[in-house]
mmCIF file of C-alpha atoms and ligand atoms in Angstrom:
data_model
loop_
_atom_site.group_PDB
_atom_site.id
_atom_site.type_symbol
_atom_site.label_atom_id
_atom_site.label_comp_id
_atom_site.label_asym_id
_atom_site.label_seq_id
_atom_site.Cartn_x
_atom_site.Cartn_y
_atom_site.Cartn_z
ATOM 1 C CA MET A 10 -3.557 -58.985 39.927
ATOM 2 C CA SER A 11 -5.577 -56.504 38.622
ATOM 3 C CA LEU A 12 -8.509 -56.835 35.855
ATOM 4 C CA GLY A 13 -6.238 -54.516 33.308
ATOM 5 C CA ALA A 14 -2.989 -56.872 33.782
ATOM 6 C CA TYR A 15 -5.566 -59.951 33.409
ATOM 7 C CA SER A 16 -7.091 -59.313 30.498
ATOM 8 C CA TYR A 17 -3.790 -57.707 28.642
ATOM 9 C CA ILE A 18 -1.859 -61.374 29.725
ATOM 10 C CA LYS A 19 -4.999 -62.737 28.549
ATOM 11 C CA GLY A 20 -4.612 -61.062 25.064
ATOM 12 C CA ILE A 21 -0.973 -62.378 24.394
ATOM 13 C CA VAL A 22 -1.975 -65.904 25.280
ATOM 14 C CA ALA A 23 -4.803 -65.536 22.670
ATOM 15 C CA ALA A 24 -2.855 -63.922 19.545
ATOM 16 C CA THR A 25 -0.130 -66.445 20.193
ATOM 17 C CA TRP A 26 -2.026 -69.128 20.593
ATOM 18 C CA THR A 27 -3.932 -68.152 17.024
ATOM 19 C CA GLY A 28 -0.072 -67.634 15.735
ATOM 20 C CA ILE A 29 1.204 -71.103 16.460
ATOM 21 C CA LYS A 30 -2.541 -72.504 15.066
ATOM 22 C CA HIS A 31 -1.598 -70.998 11.983
ATOM 23 C CA PHE A 32 2.055 -71.681 11.691
ATOM 24 C CA PHE A 33 0.779 -75.088 10.465
ATOM 25 C CA ARG A 34 -2.133 -74.371 7.928
ATOM 26 C CA PRO A 35 -1.741 -74.291 4.773
ATOM 27 C CA ARG A 36 -0.959 -70.489 3.536
ATOM 28 C CA MET A 37 -3.599 -69.117 2.116
ATOM 29 C CA THR A 38 -2.175 -66.287 0.372
ATOM 30 C CA LEU A 39 -0.480 -66.653 -3.393
ATOM 31 C CA ARG A 40 2.992 -65.624 -4.340
ATOM 32 C CA TYR A 41 1.673 -64.028 -7.630
ATOM 33 C CA PRO A 42 2.152 -64.428 -10.310
ATOM 34 C CA GLU A 43 4.205 -67.568 -9.670
ATOM 35 C CA GLN A 44 0.819 -68.840 -8.265
ATOM 36 C CA LYS A 45 -2.083 -69.044 -9.657
ATOM 37 C CA LEU A 46 -5.581 -70.666 -8.939
ATOM 38 C CA ASP A 47 -6.468 -73.615 -10.377
ATOM 39 C CA LEU A 48 -10.286 -72.746 -10.840
ATOM 40 C CA GLU A 49 -12.061 -76.435 -11.637
ATOM 41 C CA GLY A 50 -14.615 -76.184 -14.215
ATOM 42 C CA PRO A 51 -14.796 -74.156 -17.637
ATOM 43 C CA GLY A 52 -16.326 -71.161 -16.345
ATOM 44 C CA TYR A 53 -19.724 -69.839 -15.854
ATOM 45 C CA ARG A 54 -22.569 -71.289 -18.980
ATOM 46 C CA PHE A 55 -26.340 -70.988 -19.310
ATOM 47 C CA ASP A 56 -28.688 -73.900 -20.327
ATOM 48 C CA ALA A 57 -30.942 -71.882 -22.266
ATOM 49 C CA LYS A 58 -33.231 -74.399 -22.694
ATOM 50 C CA GLN A 59 -33.428 -75.926 -18.975
ATOM 51 C CA GLY A 60 -33.303 -71.741 -18.390
ATOM 52 C CA VAL A 61 -30.651 -72.386 -15.701
ATOM 53 C CA GLY A 62 -27.068 -71.633 -15.086
ATOM 54 C CA LEU A 63 -24.183 -74.015 -14.651
ATOM 55 C CA PRO A 64 -21.740 -72.844 -11.632
ATOM 56 C CA GLY A 65 -18.122 -71.764 -12.723
ATOM 57 C CA PHE A 66 -16.286 -68.851 -12.246
ATOM 58 C CA LYS A 67 -17.160 -65.450 -13.750
ATOM 59 C CA GLY A 68 -14.102 -64.093 -15.601
ATOM 60 C CA ARG A 69 -13.115 -63.102 -19.104
ATOM 61 C CA HIS A 70 -16.397 -64.261 -22.127
ATOM 62 C CA ILE A 71 -15.774 -66.553 -24.881
ATOM 63 C CA LEU A 72 -17.509 -65.763 -27.881
ATOM 64 C CA TYR A 73 -18.392 -68.444 -30.026
ATOM 65 C CA MET A 74 -18.734 -66.930 -33.668
ATOM 66 C CA ASP A 75 -20.109 -70.198 -35.400
ATOM 67 C CA LYS A 76 -23.225 -70.024 -33.162
ATOM 68 C CA CYS A 77 -23.416 -65.788 -32.540
ATOM 69 C CA THR A 78 -26.477 -64.765 -34.906
ATOM 70 C CA GLY A 79 -25.666 -61.256 -33.725
ATOM 71 C CA CYS A 80 -29.374 -60.690 -31.943
ATOM 72 C CA GLN A 81 -27.943 -58.314 -29.621
ATOM 73 C CA LEU A 82 -29.547 -59.651 -26.445
ATOM 74 C CA CYS A 83 -26.734 -59.862 -24.547
ATOM 75 C CA ALA A 84 -25.885 -56.199 -25.302
ATOM 76 C CA ILE A 85 -29.602 -54.845 -24.448
ATOM 77 C CA ALA A 86 -29.364 -56.940 -20.907
ATOM 78 C CA CYS A 87 -25.559 -55.360 -20.708
ATOM 79 C CA ASP A 88 -27.741 -52.043 -20.951
ATOM 80 C CA GLY A 89 -29.208 -52.312 -17.731
ATOM 81 C CA VAL A 90 -26.170 -53.505 -15.784
ATOM 82 C CA ALA A 91 -22.758 -51.524 -16.938
ATOM 83 C CA VAL A 92 -23.402 -50.793 -20.607
ATOM 84 C CA ALA A 93 -20.206 -52.801 -21.136
ATOM 85 C CA ILE A 94 -21.355 -54.771 -24.348
ATOM 86 C CA GLU A 95 -21.302 -52.705 -27.987
ATOM 87 C CA MET A 96 -22.152 -54.694 -31.260
ATOM 88 C CA GLN A 97 -19.335 -54.312 -33.473
ATOM 89 C CA HIS A 98 -19.614 -54.978 -37.552
ATOM 90 C CA ILE A 99 -17.058 -57.573 -38.578
ATOM 91 C CA LYS A 100 -17.024 -59.570 -42.314
ATOM 92 C CA LYS A 101 -16.830 -63.004 -41.208
ATOM 93 C CA GLY A 102 -19.208 -64.859 -43.415
ATOM 94 C CA LYS A 103 -20.533 -66.884 -41.174
ATOM 95 C CA PRO A 104 -24.269 -67.715 -42.218
ATOM 96 C CA GLN A 105 -26.134 -67.482 -39.153
ATOM 97 C CA ASN A 106 -24.662 -63.920 -38.670
ATOM 98 C CA LYS A 107 -26.631 -62.301 -41.476
ATOM 99 C CA LYS A 108 -25.871 -58.606 -40.118
ATOM 100 C CA GLU A 109 -22.276 -59.562 -39.201
ATOM 101 C CA ILE A 110 -22.362 -57.471 -35.338
ATOM 102 C CA TRP A 111 -20.783 -59.059 -32.496
ATOM 103 C CA PRO A 112 -20.555 -58.465 -29.403
ATOM 104 C CA ALA A 113 -17.297 -56.678 -27.663
ATOM 105 C CA VAL A 114 -17.303 -56.269 -24.675
ATOM 106 C CA ASP A 115 -15.066 -53.663 -22.229
ATOM 107 C CA TYR A 116 -13.787 -54.718 -19.020
ATOM 108 C CA GLY A 117 -13.130 -51.377 -17.853
ATOM 109 C CA ARG A 118 -17.069 -51.429 -17.561
ATOM 110 C CA CYS A 119 -18.017 -55.230 -17.128
ATOM 111 C CA VAL A 120 -18.708 -55.762 -13.338
ATOM 112 C CA PHE A 121 -19.038 -59.751 -14.317
ATOM 113 C CA CYS A 122 -22.398 -60.178 -13.427
ATOM 114 C CA GLY A 123 -23.005 -62.875 -15.886
ATOM 115 C CA LEU A 124 -26.471 -61.579 -17.384
ATOM 116 C CA CYS A 125 -25.320 -61.304 -20.713
ATOM 117 C CA VAL A 126 -24.842 -64.890 -20.754
ATOM 118 C CA ASP A 127 -27.818 -65.800 -19.161
ATOM 119 C CA ALA A 128 -29.583 -63.612 -21.996
ATOM 120 C CA CYS A 129 -28.038 -65.559 -25.196
ATOM 121 C CA PRO A 130 -30.391 -68.115 -26.309
ATOM 122 C CA PHE A 131 -27.947 -69.388 -29.105
ATOM 123 C CA ASP A 132 -24.624 -70.582 -26.483
ATOM 124 C CA ALA A 133 -22.388 -68.326 -27.858
ATOM 125 C CA LEU A 134 -21.439 -66.493 -25.349
ATOM 126 C CA TYR A 135 -19.569 -67.935 -21.941
ATOM 127 C CA MET A 136 -17.357 -66.964 -19.296
ATOM 128 C CA THR A 137 -14.082 -68.092 -18.386
ATOM 129 C CA ASN A 138 -11.493 -68.667 -15.703
ATOM 130 C CA ASP A 139 -9.799 -66.387 -16.885
ATOM 131 C CA TYR A 140 -8.794 -63.431 -14.280
ATOM 132 C CA GLU A 141 -5.674 -61.896 -15.603
ATOM 133 C CA LEU A 142 -7.286 -58.571 -17.330
ATOM 134 C CA ALA A 143 -5.375 -56.120 -15.110
ATOM 135 C CA ALA A 144 -3.767 -53.092 -18.178
ATOM 136 C CA TYR A 145 -2.220 -50.295 -18.302
ATOM 137 C CA ASP A 146 -4.647 -48.066 -20.658
ATOM 138 C CA LYS A 147 -8.598 -47.921 -20.755
ATOM 139 C CA MET A 148 -8.621 -49.290 -24.534
ATOM 140 C CA SER A 149 -7.048 -52.202 -24.014
ATOM 141 C CA LEU A 150 -9.585 -53.268 -21.711
ATOM 142 C CA LYS A 151 -11.996 -53.112 -24.922
ATOM 143 C CA TYR A 152 -11.760 -56.164 -26.325
ATOM 144 C CA THR A 153 -12.910 -57.090 -29.684
ATOM 145 C CA PRO A 154 -15.723 -59.792 -31.348
ATOM 146 C CA GLU A 155 -12.192 -60.944 -32.734
ATOM 147 C CA MET A 156 -9.818 -60.828 -28.872
ATOM 148 C CA LEU A 157 -13.342 -62.595 -27.126
ATOM 149 C CA ALA A 158 -13.040 -65.343 -29.852
ATOM 150 C CA VAL A 159 -9.707 -66.614 -28.869
ATOM 151 C CA PRO A 160 -9.759 -69.384 -25.735
ATOM 152 C CA PRO A 161 -7.594 -67.757 -22.272
ATOM 153 C CA LYS A 162 -4.138 -68.893 -22.518
ATOM 154 C CA ILE A 163 -2.823 -69.210 -18.613
ATOM 155 C CA GLN A 164 0.603 -67.790 -18.523
ATOM 156 C CA GLY A 165 4.164 -67.944 -16.510
ATOM 157 C CA GLN A 166 1.989 -70.331 -14.625
ATOM 158 C CA THR A 167 4.393 -72.329 -12.058
ATOM 159 C CA THR A 168 2.199 -73.953 -9.338
ATOM 160 C CA LYS A 169 -1.004 -75.074 -9.508
ATOM 161 C CA VAL A 170 -3.538 -74.638 -5.901
ATOM 162 C CA LYS A 171 -6.992 -75.017 -5.544
ATOM 163 C CA ILE A 172 -9.372 -73.997 -2.781
ATOM 164 C CA ASP A 173 -10.506 -76.339 -0.207
ATOM 165 C CA THR A 174 -14.406 -75.273 -0.692
ATOM 166 C CA GLU A 175 -14.893 -76.884 3.115
ATOM 167 C CA ARG A 176 -11.845 -74.966 4.578
ATOM 168 C CA GLY A 177 -12.068 -72.032 2.413
ATOM 169 C CA VAL A 178 -8.069 -72.860 2.460
ATOM 170 C CA VAL A 179 -5.727 -72.949 -0.676
ATOM 171 C CA LYS A 180 -3.839 -76.020 -1.201
ATOM 172 C CA HIS A 181 -0.542 -76.163 -2.801
ATOM 173 C CA GLU A 182 -0.706 -79.299 -5.122
HETATM 174 S S1 SF4 B 223 -21.104 -59.826 -17.318
HETATM 175 FE FE1 SF4 B 223 -20.192 -58.107 -17.930
HETATM 176 S S2 SF4 B 223 -20.695 -57.897 -20.228
HETATM 177 FE FE2 SF4 B 223 -21.957 -59.032 -19.504
HETATM 178 S S3 SF4 B 223 -24.216 -58.213 -18.662
HETATM 179 FE FE3 SF4 B 223 -22.797 -58.469 -16.881
HETATM 180 S S4 SF4 B 223 -21.752 -56.241 -16.836
HETATM 181 FE FE4 SF4 B 223 -22.447 -56.705 -18.918
HETATM 182 S S1 SF4 B 224 -23.764 -63.761 -28.094
HETATM 183 FE FE1 SF4 B 224 -25.622 -64.614 -27.877
HETATM 184 S S2 SF4 B 224 -27.027 -63.193 -27.600
HETATM 185 FE FE2 SF4 B 224 -25.110 -62.131 -28.262
HETATM 186 S S3 SF4 B 224 -25.391 -61.657 -29.908
HETATM 187 FE FE3 SF4 B 224 -24.594 -63.430 -30.270
HETATM 188 S S4 SF4 B 224 -26.257 -64.748 -30.319
HETATM 189 FE FE4 SF4 B 224 -27.129 -62.869 -29.834
#
């Protein structure tokens, strides 16, 4: 048998064997939107007292208006990254926020780095597990402070899945 024919047959056998092995493994591709990631934990947070980030998914932010002082540190942090945060004036009558300015996030610019969360000294800005941010126009990607204050809802979820961090596969429940 020539060397070329040997390599050819060897390639077919290796490809077939790989296919057989994967036939019995759980599927990694999700049938979105019927199947969605069931991400564990509340999302990325920062412990300002200890100065450490708490692991979690970096999805859409959540703003706690009862804690935000309007200090703008989140916007200043983002200015060096993506200029995605704009402070907006909204009357809410919250005693801790005398200027009544709150962060708004443009997800057309945000790179989900989490630096704004790290910069907030008042635990007022976290990230959530919400990754469903696709929109048909750029304006829909601009989240006002009031939109950020609403906890995300996962809609149309029919199948929960989890990531097996050891094997790197998605397990269907
Ligand atoms: S996560 Fe987004 S909004 Fe926050 S600093 Fe990074 S780019 Fe800016
Ligand atoms: S979210 Fe935090 S850093 Fe941003 S303005 Fe409010 S208190 Fe300041």
